[in-house]
Coordinates of C-alpha atoms and ligand atoms in Angstrom, one line a residue:
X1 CA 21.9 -0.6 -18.5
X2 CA 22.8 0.3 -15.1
X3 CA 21.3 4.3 -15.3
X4 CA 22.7 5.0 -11.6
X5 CA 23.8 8.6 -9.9
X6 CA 26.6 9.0 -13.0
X7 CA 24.8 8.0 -15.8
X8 CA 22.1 10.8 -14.8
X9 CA 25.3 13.2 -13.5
X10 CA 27.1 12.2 -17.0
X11 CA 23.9 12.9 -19.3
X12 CA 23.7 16.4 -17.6
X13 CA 27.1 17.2 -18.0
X14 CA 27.3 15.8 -22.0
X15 CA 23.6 17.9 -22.3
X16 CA 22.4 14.9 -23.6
X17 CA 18.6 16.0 -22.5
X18 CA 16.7 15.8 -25.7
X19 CA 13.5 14.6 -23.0
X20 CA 13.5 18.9 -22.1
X21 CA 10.6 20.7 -23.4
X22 CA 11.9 24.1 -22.1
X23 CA 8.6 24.8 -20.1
X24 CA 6.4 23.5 -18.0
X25 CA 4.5 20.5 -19.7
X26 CA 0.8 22.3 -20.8
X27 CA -1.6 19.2 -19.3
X28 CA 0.0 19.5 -15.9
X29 CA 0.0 23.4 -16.3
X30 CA -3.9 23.1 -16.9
X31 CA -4.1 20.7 -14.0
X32 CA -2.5 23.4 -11.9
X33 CA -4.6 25.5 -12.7
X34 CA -7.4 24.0 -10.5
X35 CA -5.1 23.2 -7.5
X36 CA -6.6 26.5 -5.2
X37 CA -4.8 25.8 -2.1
X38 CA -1.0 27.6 -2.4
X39 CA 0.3 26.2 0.7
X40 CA 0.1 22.3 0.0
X41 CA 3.2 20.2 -0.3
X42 CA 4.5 19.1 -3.8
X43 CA 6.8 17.1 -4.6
X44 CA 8.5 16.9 -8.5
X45 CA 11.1 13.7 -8.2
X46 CA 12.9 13.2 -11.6
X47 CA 12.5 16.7 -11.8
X48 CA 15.1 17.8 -14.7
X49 CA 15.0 21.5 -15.3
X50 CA 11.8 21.9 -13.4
X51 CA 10.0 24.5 -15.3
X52 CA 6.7 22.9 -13.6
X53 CA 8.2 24.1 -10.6
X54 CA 9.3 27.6 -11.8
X55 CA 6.2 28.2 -12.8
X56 CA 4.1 27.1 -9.7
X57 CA 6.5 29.4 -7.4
X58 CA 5.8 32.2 -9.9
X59 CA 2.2 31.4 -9.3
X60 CA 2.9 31.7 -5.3
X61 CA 2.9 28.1 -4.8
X62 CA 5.4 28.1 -1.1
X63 CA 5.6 24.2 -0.9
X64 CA 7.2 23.1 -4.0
X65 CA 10.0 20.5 -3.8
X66 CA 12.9 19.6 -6.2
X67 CA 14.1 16.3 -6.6
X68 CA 17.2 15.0 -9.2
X69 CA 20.0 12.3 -8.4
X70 CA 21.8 14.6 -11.1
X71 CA 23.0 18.3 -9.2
X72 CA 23.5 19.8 -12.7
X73 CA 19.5 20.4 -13.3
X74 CA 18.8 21.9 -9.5
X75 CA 21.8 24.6 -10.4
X76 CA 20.0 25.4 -13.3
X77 CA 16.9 26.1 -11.6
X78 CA 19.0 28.0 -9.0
X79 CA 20.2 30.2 -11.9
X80 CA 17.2 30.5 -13.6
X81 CA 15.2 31.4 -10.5
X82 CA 17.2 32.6 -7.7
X83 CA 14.5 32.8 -5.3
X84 CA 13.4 29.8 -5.4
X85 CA 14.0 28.2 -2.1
X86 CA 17.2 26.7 -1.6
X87 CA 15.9 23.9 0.8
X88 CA 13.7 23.1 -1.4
X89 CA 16.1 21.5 -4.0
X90 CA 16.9 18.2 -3.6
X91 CA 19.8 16.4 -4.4
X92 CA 18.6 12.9 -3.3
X93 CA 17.7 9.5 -4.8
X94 CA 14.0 9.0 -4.9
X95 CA 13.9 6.0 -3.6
X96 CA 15.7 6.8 -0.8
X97 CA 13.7 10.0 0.1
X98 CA 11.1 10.5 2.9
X99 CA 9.2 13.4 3.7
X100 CA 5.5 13.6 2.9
X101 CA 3.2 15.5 0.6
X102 CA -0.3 16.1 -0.5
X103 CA 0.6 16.2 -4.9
X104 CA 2.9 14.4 -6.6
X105 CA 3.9 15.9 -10.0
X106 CA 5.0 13.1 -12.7
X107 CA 6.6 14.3 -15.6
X108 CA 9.0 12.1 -17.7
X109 CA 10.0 10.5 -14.6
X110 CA 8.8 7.0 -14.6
X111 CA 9.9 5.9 -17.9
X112 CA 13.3 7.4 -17.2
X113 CA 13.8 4.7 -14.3
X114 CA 14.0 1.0 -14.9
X115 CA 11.1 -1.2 -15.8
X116 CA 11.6 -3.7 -13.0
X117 CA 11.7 -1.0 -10.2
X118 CA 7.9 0.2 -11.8
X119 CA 6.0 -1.4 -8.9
X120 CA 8.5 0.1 -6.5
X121 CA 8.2 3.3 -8.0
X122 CA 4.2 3.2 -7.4
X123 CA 4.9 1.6 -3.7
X124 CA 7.7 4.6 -3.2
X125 CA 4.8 7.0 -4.5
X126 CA 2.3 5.5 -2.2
X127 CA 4.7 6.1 1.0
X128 CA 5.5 10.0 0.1
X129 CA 2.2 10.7 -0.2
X130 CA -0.4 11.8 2.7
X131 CA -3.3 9.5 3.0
X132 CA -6.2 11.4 0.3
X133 CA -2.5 12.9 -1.3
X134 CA -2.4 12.6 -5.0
X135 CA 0.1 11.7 -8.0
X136 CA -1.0 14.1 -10.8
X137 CA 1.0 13.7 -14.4
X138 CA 2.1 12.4 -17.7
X139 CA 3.1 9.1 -18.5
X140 CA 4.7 8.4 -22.5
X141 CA 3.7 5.0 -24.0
X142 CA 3.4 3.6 -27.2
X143 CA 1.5 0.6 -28.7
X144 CA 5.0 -1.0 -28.7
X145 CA 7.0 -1.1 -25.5
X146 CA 10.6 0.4 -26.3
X147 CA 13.0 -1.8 -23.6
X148 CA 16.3 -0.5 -25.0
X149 CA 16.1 3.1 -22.7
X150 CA 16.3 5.0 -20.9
X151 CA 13.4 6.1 -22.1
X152 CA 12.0 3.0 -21.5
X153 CA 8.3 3.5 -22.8
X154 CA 5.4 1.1 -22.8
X155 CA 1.8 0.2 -23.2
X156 CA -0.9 2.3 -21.2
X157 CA -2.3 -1.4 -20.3
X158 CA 1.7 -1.9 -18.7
X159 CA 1.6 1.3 -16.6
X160 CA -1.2 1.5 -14.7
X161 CA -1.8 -2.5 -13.4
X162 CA 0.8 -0.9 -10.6
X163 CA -0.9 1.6 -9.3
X164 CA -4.1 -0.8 -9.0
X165 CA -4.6 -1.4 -5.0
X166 CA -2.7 1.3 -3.8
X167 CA -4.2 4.4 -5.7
X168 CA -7.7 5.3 -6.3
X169 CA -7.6 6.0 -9.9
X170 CA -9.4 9.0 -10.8
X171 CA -8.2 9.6 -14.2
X172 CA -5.7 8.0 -17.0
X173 CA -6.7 8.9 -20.0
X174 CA -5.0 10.4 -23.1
X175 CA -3.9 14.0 -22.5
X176 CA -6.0 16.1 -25.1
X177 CA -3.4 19.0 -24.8
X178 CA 0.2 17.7 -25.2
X179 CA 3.0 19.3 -27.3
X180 CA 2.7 18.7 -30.4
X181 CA 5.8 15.7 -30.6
X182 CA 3.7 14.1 -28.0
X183 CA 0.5 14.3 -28.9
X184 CA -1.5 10.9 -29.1
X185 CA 1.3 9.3 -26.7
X186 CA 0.6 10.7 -23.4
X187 CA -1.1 9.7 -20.9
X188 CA -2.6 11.9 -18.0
X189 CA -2.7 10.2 -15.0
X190 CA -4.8 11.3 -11.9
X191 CA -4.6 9.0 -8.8
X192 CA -5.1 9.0 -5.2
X193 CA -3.3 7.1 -2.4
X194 CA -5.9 4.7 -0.6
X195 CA -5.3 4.5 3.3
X196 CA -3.7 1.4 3.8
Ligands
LIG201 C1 14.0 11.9 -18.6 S1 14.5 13.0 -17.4 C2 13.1 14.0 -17.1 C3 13.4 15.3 -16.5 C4 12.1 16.2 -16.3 N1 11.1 15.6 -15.5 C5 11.6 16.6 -17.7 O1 10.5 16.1 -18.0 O2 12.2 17.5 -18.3 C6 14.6 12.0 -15.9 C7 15.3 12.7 -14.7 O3 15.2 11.9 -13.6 C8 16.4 12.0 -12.9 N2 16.6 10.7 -12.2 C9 16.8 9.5 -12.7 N3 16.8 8.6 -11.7 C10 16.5 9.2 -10.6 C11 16.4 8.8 -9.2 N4 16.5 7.5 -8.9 N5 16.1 9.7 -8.3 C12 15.9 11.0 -8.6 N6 16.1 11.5 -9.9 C13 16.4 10.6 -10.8 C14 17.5 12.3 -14.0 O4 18.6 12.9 -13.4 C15 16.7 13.2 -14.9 O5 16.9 14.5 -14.6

């Protein structure tokens, strides 16, 4: 399965986006909620509708950035929240991106990209963020790993060796406040970039 720019573009268009909980996810909300600092850069790659996003600007958050290969999810938030800064929407690969920032929201984002580009995903991750910069989210597994995807969904045990080395990991345990479907499956992950 080659899930490039029109397999994203073409799931957008068909609305094949069962993976959209219509608001932002509640762990990450919660998480937010202790983030005091309003001017700090964030980056949301993968970011699909974005509600995390719409709801951080509505909580004054100045810094928050878009990313989607697909254009069809950063019109939507355009739409939905016409304020929102247009230069902060990106319509960009995330592998290809470069900028830096000090959080990192993950939400349905890593299992959505294939497995063999997990440890460049982590290494990508490592390179966006500031030194002390964080990767704050949610991470679907299962006690089975689920090749056939996208979504391609995994062991806990799977996920995290790649972020060993790089990030600092400060939390990854099970989210104790997922949506209901999710519940029991979710990881929350809570890591910080090392210096080197
Ligand atoms: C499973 S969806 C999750 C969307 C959103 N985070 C959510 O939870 O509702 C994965 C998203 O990642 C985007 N995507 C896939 N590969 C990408 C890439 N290489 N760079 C940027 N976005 C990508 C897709 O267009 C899609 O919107």
């Amino acid at each position: 399965m080659n899930a490039n720019k029109e397999f994203w573009e073409s799931m957008w268009t068909e609305g094949r986006t069962n993976w959209d909980i219509g608001y932002a996810a509640p762990p990450i909300d919660e998480y937010m909620k202790t983030v005091t600092d309003k001017n700090i850069r964030i980056l949301i790659p993968g970011a699909g509708n974005a509600y995390e996003a719409e709801h951080l600007h509505k909580e004054g958050f100045q810094n928050v950035y878009v990313l989607d290969i697909a254009a069809k999810p950063l019109d939507n938030l355009k739409k939905r929240v016409p304020d929102f800064p247009g230069e902060h929407l990106l319509n960009e690969d995330f592998f290809s991106h470069n900028e830096h920032y000090d959080l990192i929201i993950e939400q349905t984002f890593f299992i959505a990209i294939d497995p063999k580009r997990r440890g460049e995903y982590a290494k990508k991750i490592h390179e966006l963020l500031k030194p002390g910069g964080k990767l704050v989210g949610l991470l679907i597994f299962d006690t089975e790993p689920y090749p056939d995807g996208p979504p391609f969904i995994e062991t806990k045990e799977e996920y995290i060796r790649h972020f060993d080395g790089l990030f600092e990991i400060k939390k990854y345990e099970v989210a104790h406040n997922s949506i209901k479907p999710r519940a029991g499956r979710e990881m929350f992950i809570e890591v910080i970039r090392l210096k080197s």
